Amino acid sequence: MTQAAHRGPFAHTVGSLLNTDGRAHPRENALASITLLLGLIAAITSIFSGLHVISSWTGLAGLLIGAVSQLISATTGQRFVTVIGMGAAGVGLYLGLSHGGLFPGWPG
């Protein structure tokens, strides 16, 4: 009964939270993690209006990579991480566009 072994409160890894079906999904986990990272960067940089170029491009990339991640995701954990990342990327993209757009020369 190895399933009943108690591993402690912090025994879960990111892989075990994303791979809830018991199989490894390295490509899907990587895409979900990249989407979350890009979303966080876009959302944080959107706070500062001078960083609108970074915010816009990382938000756009996060939404595109997140869409691919949603298409090939295998577990609910991967979908959860992807949706959170896409939401943050969308906020970063839209605020970045309102602060000046994708290119530095655009009026904003």
Rosetta silent file (secondary structure, phi, psi, omega in degrees, C-alpha in Angstrom):
SEQUENCE: MTQAAHRGPFAHTVGSLLNTDGRAHPRENALASITLLLGLIAAITSIFSGLHVISSWTGLAGLLIGAVSQLISATTGQRFVTVIGMGAAGVGLYLGLSHGGLFPGWPG
SCORE:     score description
SCORE:     0.000 S_00000001
   1 L     0.000   66.119  177.911    0.000    0.000    0.000 S_00000001
   2 H   -69.588  -20.533  179.480    2.426    2.638   -1.171 S_00000001
   3 H   -67.874  -25.859 -176.030   -0.483    4.965   -1.896 S_00000001
   4 H   -87.610   -1.425 -178.864   -1.199    5.300    1.823 S_00000001
   5 L   -68.778  131.047 -179.972    2.324    6.479    2.703 S_00000001
   6 L   -89.044  126.788 -176.700    2.317    9.907    4.296 S_00000001
   7 L  -107.108   -0.232 -179.708    4.976   12.191    2.827 S_00000001
   8 L   100.785  167.895 -174.190    4.395   15.320    4.867 S_00000001
   9 L   -72.486  -23.325 -176.539    2.607   18.574    4.187 S_00000001
  10 L  -113.474   30.150 -176.954    5.143   19.930    1.664 S_00000001
  11 L   -82.709  -13.012 -179.292    5.831   16.762   -0.299 S_00000001
  12 L   -74.610  137.792  173.314    3.994   17.913   -3.415 S_00000001
  13 L  -107.441  171.655  178.949    6.071   19.171   -6.302 S_00000001
  14 H   -62.970  -38.492  178.576    4.940   21.273   -9.213 S_00000001
  15 H   -62.431  -38.231 -179.978    5.032   18.186  -11.414 S_00000001
  16 H   -74.068  -26.112  176.445    2.709   16.255   -9.129 S_00000001
  17 H   -76.797  -31.432  179.124    0.259   19.151   -9.027 S_00000001
  18 H   -88.220  -29.356 -178.792    0.198   19.411  -12.818 S_00000001
  19 L  -100.123   68.256 -175.755    0.367   15.678  -13.561 S_00000001
  20 L   -75.564  -11.015  178.344   -2.725   14.573  -11.704 S_00000001
  21 L   -90.294   -1.572  175.987   -3.218   11.559  -13.959 S_00000001
  22 L    90.684   -3.774  178.969    0.063    9.984  -12.825 S_00000001
  23 L  -109.818  154.509  179.306    1.873   10.314  -16.160 S_00000001
  24 L   -82.313  136.638  177.106    4.569   12.788  -17.096 S_00000001
  25 L  -132.499   74.198 -173.290    3.644   15.581  -19.518 S_00000001
  26 H   -65.629  -38.957 -178.821    6.831   17.660  -19.890 S_00000001
  27 H   -67.691  -44.566 -179.567    5.762   19.612  -22.988 S_00000001
  28 H   -66.285  -39.760  177.966    2.349   20.490  -21.594 S_00000001
  29 H   -65.483  -39.286  179.676    3.804   21.447  -18.200 S_00000001
  30 H   -64.935  -43.800  179.966    6.426   23.641  -19.865 S_00000001
  31 H   -64.913  -40.249  178.047    3.828   25.482  -21.945 S_00000001
  32 H   -65.072  -41.141  179.837    1.601   26.048  -18.912 S_00000001
  33 H   -67.903  -41.065  178.140    4.546   27.319  -16.866 S_00000001
  34 H   -63.844  -40.343  177.663    5.744   29.620  -19.663 S_00000001
  35 H   -61.482  -44.734  178.671    2.229   31.027  -20.010 S_00000001
  36 H   -63.381  -43.055 -179.797    2.083   31.754  -16.282 S_00000001
  37 H   -63.610  -46.455  178.723    5.544   33.354  -16.310 S_00000001
  38 H   -63.938  -37.759  177.570    4.756   35.577  -19.300 S_00000001
  39 H   -63.505  -42.700  178.435    1.447   36.547  -17.739 S_00000001
  40 H   -64.632  -42.170  178.287    3.109   37.557  -14.493 S_00000001
  41 H   -62.639  -45.161 -179.067    5.736   39.607  -16.323 S_00000001
  42 H   -63.789  -42.856 -178.631    3.075   41.328  -18.427 S_00000001
  43 H   -68.126  -39.540 -178.627    0.851   42.090  -15.446 S_00000001
  44 H   -71.225  -42.476 -179.023    3.680   43.429  -13.294 S_00000001
  45 H   -73.998  -17.264  178.766    5.209   45.594  -16.028 S_00000001
  46 L   -73.068  -13.415  177.237    1.794   46.991  -16.966 S_00000001
  47 L   -66.755  -34.025 -177.245    1.761   48.876  -13.665 S_00000001
  48 L   -99.749  121.118 -174.806    4.474   51.196  -15.018 S_00000001
  49 H   -67.515  -24.943  178.761    3.429   53.184  -18.091 S_00000001
  50 H   -72.278  -15.949 -179.855    7.020   53.481  -19.322 S_00000001
  51 H  -101.553   29.934 -175.310    7.258   49.708  -19.715 S_00000001
  52 H   -65.567  -27.993 -179.848    4.327   49.448  -22.124 S_00000001
  53 H   -69.268  -45.716  178.321    6.411   47.786  -24.848 S_00000001
  54 H   -64.233  -44.316 -178.964    7.488   44.925  -22.578 S_00000001
  55 H   -61.921  -43.675 -178.064    4.007   44.593  -21.158 S_00000001
  56 H   -66.875  -47.465 -176.716    2.353   44.506  -24.578 S_00000001
  57 H   -70.182  -40.752  178.064    4.694   41.998  -26.194 S_00000001
  58 H   -69.278  -33.179  175.321    4.862   39.609  -23.236 S_00000001
  59 H   -65.364  -43.072  178.306    1.078   39.803  -22.904 S_00000001
  60 H   -64.655  -44.747  178.201    0.619   38.980  -26.583 S_00000001
  61 H   -63.816  -39.918  178.561    3.111   36.122  -26.403 S_00000001
  62 H   -62.996  -39.497  178.327    1.460   34.823  -23.223 S_00000001
  63 H   -68.078  -41.076 -179.724   -1.962   34.767  -24.874 S_00000001
  64 H   -68.337  -45.411  178.669   -0.678   32.976  -27.982 S_00000001
  65 H   -67.295  -35.947  176.928    1.338   30.384  -26.046 S_00000001
  66 H   -63.929  -36.873  177.361   -1.572   29.972  -23.638 S_00000001
  67 H   -64.383  -41.201  176.725   -3.919   29.207  -26.525 S_00000001
  68 H   -66.338  -40.698  178.760   -1.608   26.459  -27.735 S_00000001
  69 H   -61.937  -39.162  177.450   -1.261   25.182  -24.186 S_00000001
  70 H   -64.006  -37.442 -177.971   -5.045   24.983  -23.821 S_00000001
  71 H   -67.170  -34.633 -174.874   -5.297   22.963  -27.022 S_00000001
  72 H  -108.442    4.197 -177.816   -2.797   20.305  -25.953 S_00000001
  73 L   -64.043  148.847 -175.170   -3.265   20.264  -22.161 S_00000001
  74 L  -113.700  -22.434 -176.271   -3.898   16.875  -20.618 S_00000001
  75 L  -129.378  165.786  179.538   -4.903   17.552  -17.016 S_00000001
  76 H   -68.072  -35.169  178.317   -7.028   19.981  -15.050 S_00000001
  77 H   -61.810  -41.546  177.597   -3.982   21.357  -13.221 S_00000001
  78 H   -64.805  -40.719  179.240   -2.364   22.358  -16.497 S_00000001
  79 H   -66.076  -38.301  179.163   -5.564   24.046  -17.645 S_00000001
  80 H   -62.594  -49.111 -179.748   -5.857   25.921  -14.348 S_00000001
  81 H   -63.082  -39.471 -179.465   -2.299   27.279  -14.546 S_00000001
  82 H   -66.021  -42.294 -179.317   -2.798   28.190  -18.211 S_00000001
  83 H   -66.737  -39.291  176.734   -6.034   30.090  -17.581 S_00000001
  84 H   -63.395  -44.304  178.352   -4.481   32.072  -14.720 S_00000001
  85 H   -64.159  -39.838  179.395   -1.497   32.914  -16.920 S_00000001
  86 H   -68.306  -35.761  176.704   -3.706   33.900  -19.852 S_00000001
  87 H   -63.496  -44.797  178.697   -5.777   36.176  -17.634 S_00000001
  88 H   -66.749  -38.126  178.518   -2.676   37.951  -16.366 S_00000001
  89 H   -65.868  -38.389  177.686   -1.286   38.151  -19.908 S_00000001
  90 H   -64.953  -43.529  176.880   -4.531   39.674  -21.149 S_00000001
  91 H   -61.291  -44.729  179.298   -4.504   42.310  -18.423 S_00000001
  92 H   -64.016  -40.830  179.477   -0.871   43.104  -19.217 S_00000001
  93 H   -64.330  -49.373 -175.699   -1.542   43.297  -22.953 S_00000001
  94 H   -67.674  -39.684  176.526   -4.567   45.555  -22.658 S_00000001
  95 H   -69.621  -36.168  175.898   -2.978   47.898  -20.127 S_00000001
  96 H   -64.432  -39.270  176.516    0.200   47.972  -22.189 S_00000001
  97 H   -66.182  -36.558  179.875   -1.815   48.901  -25.277 S_00000001
  98 H   -73.686  -22.409 -179.935   -3.581   51.651  -23.370 S_00000001
  99 H   -87.715  -12.889  179.518   -0.263   53.043  -22.124 S_00000001
 100 L   162.002  -13.577  174.336    1.319   53.288  -25.560 S_00000001
 101 L    97.559 -169.082 -174.841    1.092   50.130  -27.600 S_00000001
 102 L   -79.703  -22.344 -176.320    3.434   47.536  -29.024 S_00000001
 103 L  -121.347  148.184 -174.026    6.012   49.943  -30.396 S_00000001
 104 L   -66.111  -26.083 -175.315    7.805   52.803  -28.633 S_00000001
 105 L   -83.363   -7.769 -176.912    6.925   55.496  -31.160 S_00000001
 106 L   -72.729  140.253  176.637    3.146   55.154  -30.956 S_00000001
 107 L   -72.645  143.018 -176.191    1.295   57.929  -29.174 S_00000001
 108 L  -140.279    0.000    0.000   -0.395   56.769  -26.024 S_00000001
